[in-house]
Structure formats: structure tokens, C-alpha cells
PDB file of C-alpha atoms in Angstrom:
ATOM      1  CA  UNK A1220     177.467 117.707 153.510  1.00 50.00           C
ATOM      2  CA  UNK A1221     178.598 120.697 155.525  1.00 54.00           C
ATOM      3  CA  UNK A1222     175.771 123.009 156.492  1.00 65.00           C
ATOM      4  CA  UNK A1223     176.463 126.705 155.982  1.00 68.00           C
ATOM      5  CA  UNK A1224     176.122 129.268 158.715  1.00 77.00           C
ATOM      6  CA  UNK A1225     172.688 130.892 158.799  1.00 76.00           C
ATOM      7  CA  UNK A1226     172.688 134.662 158.499  1.00 81.00           C
ATOM      8  CA  UNK A1227     170.699 136.405 161.228  1.00 85.00           C
ATOM      9  CA  UNK A1228     168.406 138.505 159.063  1.00 89.00           C
ATOM     10  CA  UNK A1229     164.834 138.377 157.828  1.00 90.00           C
ATOM     11  CA  UNK A1230     164.142 135.745 155.180  1.00 89.00           C
ATOM     12  CA  UNK A1231     162.717 137.544 152.164  1.00 90.00           C
ATOM     13  CA  UNK A1232     161.102 134.518 150.496  1.00 91.00           C
ATOM     14  CA  UNK A1233     157.686 133.943 152.091  1.00 91.00           C
ATOM     15  CA  UNK A1234     157.686 130.165 151.560  1.00 92.00           C
ATOM     16  CA  UNK A1235     161.170 129.718 152.999  1.00 92.00           C
ATOM     17  CA  UNK A1236     160.270 131.995 155.903  1.00 91.00           C
ATOM     18  CA  UNK A1237     157.167 129.917 156.753  1.00 92.00           C
ATOM     19  CA  UNK A1238     159.092 126.629 156.525  1.00 93.00           C
ATOM     20  CA  UNK A1239     161.852 127.982 158.781  1.00 93.00           C
ATOM     21  CA  UNK A1240     159.276 129.251 161.292  1.00 94.00           C
ATOM     22  CA  UNK A1241     157.595 125.884 161.516  1.00 93.00           C
ATOM     23  CA  UNK A1242     160.861 124.015 162.014  1.00 94.00           C
ATOM     24  CA  UNK A1243     162.242 126.410 164.582  1.00 94.00           C
ATOM     25  CA  UNK A1244     158.928 126.664 166.444  1.00 94.00           C
ATOM     26  CA  UNK A1245     158.700 122.903 166.823  1.00 94.00           C
ATOM     27  CA  UNK A1246     162.327 122.744 167.932  1.00 95.00           C
ATOM     28  CA  UNK A1247     161.773 125.507 170.508  1.00 95.00           C
ATOM     29  CA  UNK A1248     158.671 123.823 171.935  1.00 94.00           C
ATOM     30  CA  UNK A1249     160.578 120.529 172.150  1.00 95.00           C
ATOM     31  CA  UNK A1250     163.480 122.210 173.988  1.00 95.00           C
ATOM     32  CA  UNK A1251     161.072 123.848 176.434  1.00 94.00           C
ATOM     33  CA  UNK A1252     159.448 120.486 177.174  1.00 94.00           C
ATOM     34  CA  UNK A1253     162.840 118.796 177.647  1.00 95.00           C
ATOM     35  CA  UNK A1254     163.989 121.580 179.983  1.00 94.00           C
ATOM     36  CA  UNK A1255     160.900 121.231 182.175  1.00 93.00           C
ATOM     37  CA  UNK A1256     161.218 117.433 182.387  1.00 94.00           C
ATOM     38  CA  UNK A1257     164.976 117.048 182.748  1.00 95.00           C
ATOM     39  CA  UNK A1258     165.515 119.962 185.143  1.00 93.00           C
ATOM     40  CA  UNK A1259     162.118 120.032 186.907  1.00 92.00           C
ATOM     41  CA  UNK A1260     161.784 123.675 185.891  1.00 93.00           C
ATOM     42  CA  UNK A1261     158.594 125.669 185.561  1.00 94.00           C
ATOM     43  CA  UNK A1262     158.571 126.723 181.910  1.00 95.00           C
ATOM     44  CA  UNK A1263     156.059 128.840 180.015  1.00 94.00           C
ATOM     45  CA  UNK A1264     156.523 129.596 176.328  1.00 94.00           C
ATOM     46  CA  UNK A1265     154.350 131.882 174.196  1.00 94.00           C
ATOM     47  CA  UNK A1266     154.811 132.230 170.421  1.00 94.00           C
ATOM     48  CA  UNK A1267     152.833 134.324 167.932  1.00 94.00           C
ATOM     49  CA  UNK A1268     153.271 133.538 164.263  1.00 92.00           C
ATOM     50  CA  UNK A1269     153.627 136.317 161.653  1.00 89.00           C
ATOM     51  CA  UNK A1270     149.908 135.884 160.952  1.00 89.00           C
ATOM     52  CA  UNK A1271     149.017 136.218 164.632  1.00 91.00           C
ATOM     53  CA  UNK A1272     148.401 132.553 165.464  1.00 93.00           C
ATOM     54  CA  UNK A1273     149.209 131.624 169.063  1.00 93.00           C
ATOM     55  CA  UNK A1274     151.452 128.695 170.055  1.00 93.00           C
ATOM     56  CA  UNK A1275     152.149 128.070 173.709  1.00 93.00           C
ATOM     57  CA  UNK A1276     153.615 125.534 176.117  1.00 94.00           C
ATOM     58  CA  UNK A1277     153.417 125.443 179.907  1.00 93.00           C
ATOM     59  CA  UNK A1278     154.806 122.791 182.188  1.00 91.00           C
ATOM     60  CA  UNK A1279     152.151 123.806 184.737  1.00 88.00           C
ATOM     61  CA  UNK A1280     149.314 126.265 184.253  1.00 90.00           C
ATOM     62  CA  UNK A1281     150.052 129.185 181.961  1.00 91.00           C
ATOM     63  CA  UNK A1282     148.014 131.577 184.116  1.00 92.00           C
ATOM     64  CA  UNK A1283     149.747 130.478 187.310  1.00 92.00           C
ATOM     65  CA  UNK A1284     153.184 130.917 185.711  1.00 92.00           C
ATOM     66  CA  UNK A1285     152.258 134.392 184.433  1.00 92.00           C
ATOM     67  CA  UNK A1286     150.915 135.352 187.876  1.00 91.00           C
ATOM     68  CA  UNK A1287     154.101 134.126 189.498  1.00 90.00           C
ATOM     69  CA  UNK A1288     156.119 136.221 187.067  1.00 90.00           C
ATOM     70  CA  UNK A1289     154.090 139.365 187.834  1.00 89.00           C
ATOM     71  CA  UNK A1290     154.450 138.874 191.591  1.00 88.00           C
ATOM     72  CA  UNK A1291     158.179 138.443 191.157  1.00 86.00           C
ATOM     73  CA  UNK A1292     158.389 141.688 189.204  1.00 85.00           C
ATOM     74  CA  UNK A1293     156.481 143.561 191.911  1.00 83.00           C
ATOM     75  CA  UNK A1294     158.809 142.176 194.608  1.00 79.00           C
ATOM     76  CA  UNK A1295     161.993 142.897 192.695  1.00 76.00           C
ATOM     77  CA  UNK A1296     161.068 146.395 191.483  1.00 75.00           C
ATOM     78  CA  UNK A1297     161.377 148.111 194.925  1.00 75.00           C
ATOM     79  CA  UNK A1298     164.820 146.576 195.364  1.00 72.00           C
ATOM     80  CA  UNK A1299     165.834 147.921 191.973  1.00 73.00           C
ATOM     81  CA  UNK A1300     164.488 151.343 192.855  1.00 73.00           C
ATOM     82  CA  UNK A1301     166.375 151.320 196.150  1.00 74.00           C
ATOM     83  CA  UNK A1302     169.584 150.286 194.399  1.00 76.00           C
ATOM     84  CA  UNK A1303     169.093 153.042 191.821  1.00 79.00           C
ATOM     85  CA  UNK A1304     168.487 155.601 194.561  1.00 80.00           C
ATOM     86  CA  UNK A1305     171.613 154.474 196.383  1.00 82.00           C
ATOM     87  CA  UNK A1306     173.659 154.821 193.237  1.00 85.00           C
ATOM     88  CA  UNK A1307     172.314 158.323 192.677  1.00 86.00           C
ATOM     89  CA  UNK A1308     173.207 159.277 196.248  1.00 86.00           C
ATOM     90  CA  UNK A1309     176.746 157.967 195.790  1.00 88.00           C
ATOM     91  CA  UNK A1310     177.103 159.945 192.575  1.00 90.00           C
ATOM     92  CA  UNK A1311     175.917 163.113 194.309  1.00 90.00           C
ATOM     93  CA  UNK A1312     178.453 162.652 197.094  1.00 89.00           C
ATOM     94  CA  UNK A1313     181.282 162.023 194.639  1.00 91.00           C
ATOM     95  CA  UNK A1314     180.241 165.108 192.664  1.00 92.00           C
ATOM     96  CA  UNK A1315     180.269 167.249 195.811  1.00 90.00           C
ATOM     97  CA  UNK A1316     183.769 165.992 196.714  1.00 92.00           C
ATOM     98  CA  UNK A1317     185.063 166.792 193.214  1.00 92.00           C
ATOM     99  CA  UNK A1318     183.553 170.278 193.347  1.00 91.00           C
ATOM    100  CA  UNK A1319     185.322 170.959 196.648  1.00 90.00           C
ATOM    101  CA  UNK A1320     188.623 169.736 195.219  1.00 90.00           C
ATOM    102  CA  UNK A1321     188.224 171.988 192.180  1.00 91.00           C
ATOM    103  CA  UNK A1322     187.457 174.974 194.392  1.00 86.00           C
ATOM    104  CA  UNK A1323     190.552 174.253 196.509  1.00 84.00           C
ATOM    105  CA  UNK A1324     192.727 174.045 193.391  1.00 86.00           C
ATOM    106  CA  UNK A1325     191.318 177.303 192.049  1.00 86.00           C
ATOM    107  CA  UNK A1326     191.925 179.042 195.403  1.00 81.00           C
ATOM    108  CA  UNK A1327     195.515 177.748 195.476  1.00 81.00           C
ATOM    109  CA  UNK A1328     196.055 178.946 191.917  1.00 81.00           C
ATOM    110  CA  UNK A1329     194.795 182.448 192.780  1.00 80.00           C
ATOM    111  CA  UNK A1330     197.073 182.571 195.821  1.00 78.00           C
ATOM    112  CA  UNK A1331     200.066 181.591 193.715  1.00 77.00           C
ATOM    113  CA  UNK A1332     199.211 184.543 191.469  1.00 79.00           C
ATOM    114  CA  UNK A1333     199.165 186.835 194.502  1.00 79.00           C
ATOM    115  CA  UNK A1334     195.377 187.151 194.698  1.00 78.00           C
ATOM    116  CA  UNK A1335     193.005 186.712 197.669  1.00 74.00           C
ATOM    117  CA  UNK A1336     195.804 186.769 200.257  1.00 80.00           C
ATOM    118  CA  UNK A1337     193.826 188.765 202.819  1.00 77.00           C
ATOM    119  CA  UNK A1338     192.342 185.697 204.508  1.00 76.00           C
ATOM    120  CA  UNK A1339     195.665 183.802 204.691  1.00 78.00           C
ATOM    121  CA  UNK A1340     197.363 183.266 208.044  1.00 82.00           C
ATOM    122  CA  UNK A1341     201.056 183.755 208.641  1.00 84.00           C
ATOM    123  CA  UNK A1342     201.678 180.023 208.423  1.00 85.00           C
ATOM    124  CA  UNK A1343     199.796 179.792 205.120  1.00 81.00           C
ATOM    125  CA  UNK A1344     201.771 182.708 203.725  1.00 84.00           C
ATOM    126  CA  UNK A1345     205.032 181.049 204.773  1.00 86.00           C
ATOM    127  CA  UNK A1346     204.000 177.811 203.095  1.00 85.00           C
ATOM    128  CA  UNK A1347     203.038 179.724 199.955  1.00 83.00           C
ATOM    129  CA  UNK A1348     206.428 181.485 199.935  1.00 85.00           C
ATOM    130  CA  UNK A1349     208.280 178.180 200.319  1.00 88.00           C
ATOM    131  CA  UNK A1350     206.247 176.675 197.499  1.00 85.00           C
ATOM    132  CA  UNK A1351     207.021 179.601 195.212  1.00 86.00           C
ATOM    133  CA  UNK A1352     210.744 179.374 196.010  1.00 88.00           C
ATOM    134  CA  UNK A1353     210.749 175.676 195.154  1.00 89.00           C
ATOM    135  CA  UNK A1354     208.927 176.417 191.924  1.00 87.00           C
ATOM    136  CA  UNK A1355     211.415 179.145 191.009  1.00 88.00           C
ATOM    137  CA  UNK A1356     214.337 176.807 191.743  1.00 90.00           C
ATOM    138  CA  UNK A1357     212.857 174.126 189.492  1.00 92.00           C
ATOM    139  CA  UNK A1358     212.230 176.667 186.716  1.00 91.00           C
ATOM    140  CA  UNK A1359     215.784 178.031 186.941  1.00 91.00           C
ATOM    141  CA  UNK A1360     217.253 174.546 186.848  1.00 92.00           C
ATOM    142  CA  UNK A1361     215.208 173.739 183.748  1.00 92.00           C
ATOM    143  CA  UNK A1362     216.232 177.014 182.118  1.00 92.00           C
ATOM    144  CA  UNK A1363     219.930 176.324 182.768  1.00 93.00           C
ATOM    145  CA  UNK A1364     219.514 172.844 181.323  1.00 93.00           C
ATOM    146  CA  UNK A1365     217.984 174.259 178.144  1.00 93.00           C
ATOM    147  CA  UNK A1366     220.772 176.872 177.883  1.00 92.00           C
ATOM    148  CA  UNK A1367     223.454 174.206 178.254  1.00 93.00           C
ATOM    149  CA  UNK A1368     221.810 172.031 175.604  1.00 93.00           C
ATOM    150  CA  UNK A1369     221.656 174.944 173.170  1.00 93.00           C
ATOM    151  CA  UNK A1370     225.296 175.856 173.855  1.00 94.00           C
ATOM    152  CA  UNK A1371     226.336 172.265 173.220  1.00 93.00           C
ATOM    153  CA  UNK A1372     224.417 172.230 169.932  1.00 93.00           C
ATOM    154  CA  UNK A1373     226.098 175.478 168.854  1.00 93.00           C
ATOM    155  CA  UNK A1374     229.534 174.071 169.691  1.00 92.00           C
ATOM    156  CA  UNK A1375     228.837 170.962 167.634  1.00 92.00           C
ATOM    157  CA  UNK A1376     227.705 173.165 164.761  1.00 92.00           C
ATOM    158  CA  UNK A1377     230.876 175.269 165.095  1.00 92.00           C
ATOM    159  CA  UNK A1378     233.063 172.138 164.932  1.00 91.00           C
ATOM    160  CA  UNK A1379     231.241 170.972 161.840  1.00 92.00           C
ATOM    161  CA  UNK A1380     231.631 174.334 160.088  1.00 93.00           C
ATOM    162  CA  UNK A1381     235.322 174.558 161.047  1.00 91.00           C
ATOM    163  CA  UNK A1382     235.986 171.096 159.626  1.00 90.00           C
ATOM    164  CA  UNK A1383     234.152 172.007 156.433  1.00 90.00           C
ATOM    165  CA  UNK A1384     236.169 175.221 156.141  1.00 91.00           C
ATOM    166  CA  UNK A1385     239.458 173.329 156.562  1.00 88.00           C
ATOM    167  CA  UNK A1386     238.435 170.807 153.917  1.00 87.00           C
ATOM    168  CA  UNK A1387     237.564 173.515 151.391  1.00 88.00           C
ATOM    169  CA  UNK A1388     240.827 175.393 152.097  1.00 86.00           C
ATOM    170  CA  UNK A1389     242.933 172.267 151.492  1.00 84.00           C
ATOM    171  CA  UNK A1390     241.005 171.533 148.313  1.00 82.00           C
ATOM    172  CA  UNK A1391     241.602 175.079 147.020  1.00 83.00           C
ATOM    173  CA  UNK A1392     245.349 174.966 147.767  1.00 81.00           C
ATOM    174  CA  UNK A1393     245.785 171.815 145.669  1.00 78.00           C
ATOM    175  CA  UNK A1394     244.506 173.529 142.505  1.00 70.00           C
ATOM    176  CA  UNK A1395     247.222 174.834 140.002  1.00 58.00           C
ATOM    177  CA  UNK A1396     248.075 178.484 140.554  1.00 55.00           C
ATOM    178  CA  UNK A1397     249.095 179.232 136.960  1.00 45.00           C
ATOM    179  CA  UNK A1398     246.465 181.094 135.080  1.00 44.00           C
ATOM    180  CA  UNK A1399     245.621 179.643 131.720  1.00 46.00           C
ATOM    181  CA  UNK A1400     245.207 182.969 129.921  1.00 45.00           C
ATOM    182  CA  UNK A1401     246.182 184.112 126.400  1.00 47.00           C
ATOM    183  CA  UNK A1402     247.323 187.688 125.383  1.00 51.00           C
ATOM    184  CA  UNK A1403     244.846 189.628 123.471  1.00 49.00           C
ATOM    185  CA  UNK A1404     246.256 191.489 120.362  1.00 49.00           C
ATOM    186  CA  UNK A1405     244.541 193.868 118.016  1.00 48.00           C
ATOM    187  CA  UNK A1406     244.527 193.046 114.311  1.00 50.00           C
ATOM    188  CA  UNK A1407     246.205 195.560 112.039  1.00 45.00           C
ATOM    189  CA  UNK A1408     243.936 197.524 109.872  1.00 49.00           C
ATOM    190  CA  UNK A1409     243.836 196.014 106.370  1.00 48.00           C
ATOM    191  CA  UNK A1410     245.274 197.957 103.490  1.00 47.00           C
ATOM    192  CA  UNK A1411     243.191 199.482 100.822  1.00 49.00           C
ATOM    193  CA  UNK A1412     244.523 196.985  98.226  1.00 51.00           C
ATOM    194  CA  UNK A1413     243.444 193.956 100.173  1.00 47.00           C
ATOM    195  CA  UNK A1414     240.105 195.338 101.272  1.00 45.00           C
ATOM    196  CA  UNK A1415     239.011 196.691  97.948  1.00 47.00           C
ATOM    197  CA  UNK A1416     239.136 193.911  95.381  1.00 48.00           C
ATOM    198  CA  UNK A1417     236.764 194.444  92.528  1.00 45.00           C
ATOM    199  CA  UNK A1418     236.056 191.760  89.985  1.00 47.00           C
ATOM    200  CA  UNK A1419     233.856 192.124  87.005  1.00 49.00           C
ATOM    201  CA  UNK A1420     231.520 189.256  86.490  1.00 47.00           C
ATOM    202  CA  UNK A1421     229.589 188.852  83.263  1.00 50.00           C
ATOM    203  CA  UNK A1422     226.186 187.338  83.614  1.00 51.00           C
ATOM    204  CA  UNK A1423     223.278 186.644  81.365  1.00 53.00           C
ATOM    205  CA  UNK A1424     220.905 188.451  83.682  1.00 50.00           C
ATOM    206  CA  UNK A1425     218.705 190.901  81.735  1.00 51.00           C
ATOM    207  CA  UNK A1426     216.043 193.157  83.046  1.00 53.00           C
ATOM    208  CA  UNK A1427     213.485 194.458  80.609  1.00 54.00           C
ATOM    209  CA  UNK A1428     210.804 193.430  78.103  1.00 54.00           C
ATOM    210  CA  UNK A1429     211.228 190.169  76.170  1.00 55.00           C
ATOM    211  CA  UNK A1430     211.408 192.106  72.792  1.00 54.00           C
ATOM    212  CA  UNK A1431     214.389 194.095  73.995  1.00 54.00           C
ATOM    213  CA  UNK A1432     216.164 190.882  75.005  1.00 54.00           C
ATOM    214  CA  UNK A1433     215.635 189.390  71.564  1.00 55.00           C
ATOM    215  CA  UNK A1434     217.021 192.473  69.791  1.00 56.00           C
ATOM    216  CA  UNK A1435     220.015 192.515  72.127  1.00 57.00           C
ATOM    217  CA  UNK A1436     220.797 188.900  71.362  1.00 55.00           C
ATOM    218  CA  UNK A1437     220.474 189.591  67.606  1.00 57.00           C
ATOM    219  CA  UNK A1438     222.958 192.434  67.785  1.00 57.00           C
ATOM    220  CA  UNK A1439     225.372 190.327  69.701  1.00 56.00           C
TER     221      UNK A1439
END
């Protein structure tokens, strides 16, 4: 049967949690004992259960191992402090170098804008002039490149429009030139005989009281 991977989180069920603690505690104590025997290592293990019960293992004396650990910490701590101080000093030096570089860049930028030139020597002014001339040459070259690219794009657009114009002209010339129109004539005014035709139509329609209708039918 394949055993599933155990999730590293607190076991909510109290019984399962206690069983797991007992198994893992015994396994940890066994591993500590095997490490001390097989590798001749000084091992000290302290375990407190969730209820506060102490479990411990020491290959030698627990107090001696703890004392050795404390002495080691006291000996190592000054070295750590010295290393930390050295790192801080290195960071301060690097920060100072970066600040100087930033100040030099800012001063060069102001000089390129024509500011703070009073303290410049003749050689520095000549170098600044040469630098500006090189910059202007680069800018002009880039500007000419952009102009040429735009001109090329406009020429391509002109070719496209000219071809489209030629195509539409040829298409228009192939259409028939005869106009499909019909003459418009005015109708003669109709004569009085044809427009005024009167026909008498006899109907049974009667408007009036029912008694009058009866008398009319009787007379008929």
C-alpha cells in the first residue's frame, strides 16, 4: 500500500495529534542516539510535549553540552559583530563613491547647459565644446535619417495612390458612354366629355324613419 504524502500543518484531531507526536518523538530520539553512536557526535535533544512534559536525550551530560553551546555562542558573537561592522563600512564607502559620481554627473549636466562655467579652465572649456559639437553632429545625423525615412514613406504612399488612381480611371473608361434616358412628355389635358362621365345608379339606400320607408314601399 502506497503511503500518502503528509501535509505539513497542525493535526486538528487531538487523538491523531497525540499518536503522531508519540511516534515522531520516539523516532527522533532513536535518530539522535544513532547519530551519537555511529558518528561519535555530541548530541543533546530537548522536547516539550503540547502538555509541557519534558523529553530529552544527551550522549554526554546535558548540562555540559548546554554550557559548551553557550561558550561557543559567546566566542562566535564577536566575530559576527566584526563581520557586520565590516560590511557596514564597505556599504558606507560604496555609498560615498556613488554620491561623488552623481555629483560629477550633475556638474557635467549643468556645464552642458551653459551653467557654472566660471570655474572651468581653458582645457575644460575646449573639451566641453568638442563634446557639444559631437553631440550636435549625432543629433543632425539622426534628424536627417528621420527625414529620409519620412520622405521614403511619402513616396511609397504617392506610388500607391497613383496606382489606385490609374486603376479607377481605366475602370471608368470601360463603362458604356450612352446614357440610358427616356424623353419626358406632358400628357394632353383630357376633354370635358371624357372627364365628366355621369352615371345614375339606383340603390335601395333610404334615409329616414322606418314608417316612411314602409309607406314608400307601399306606394311603389
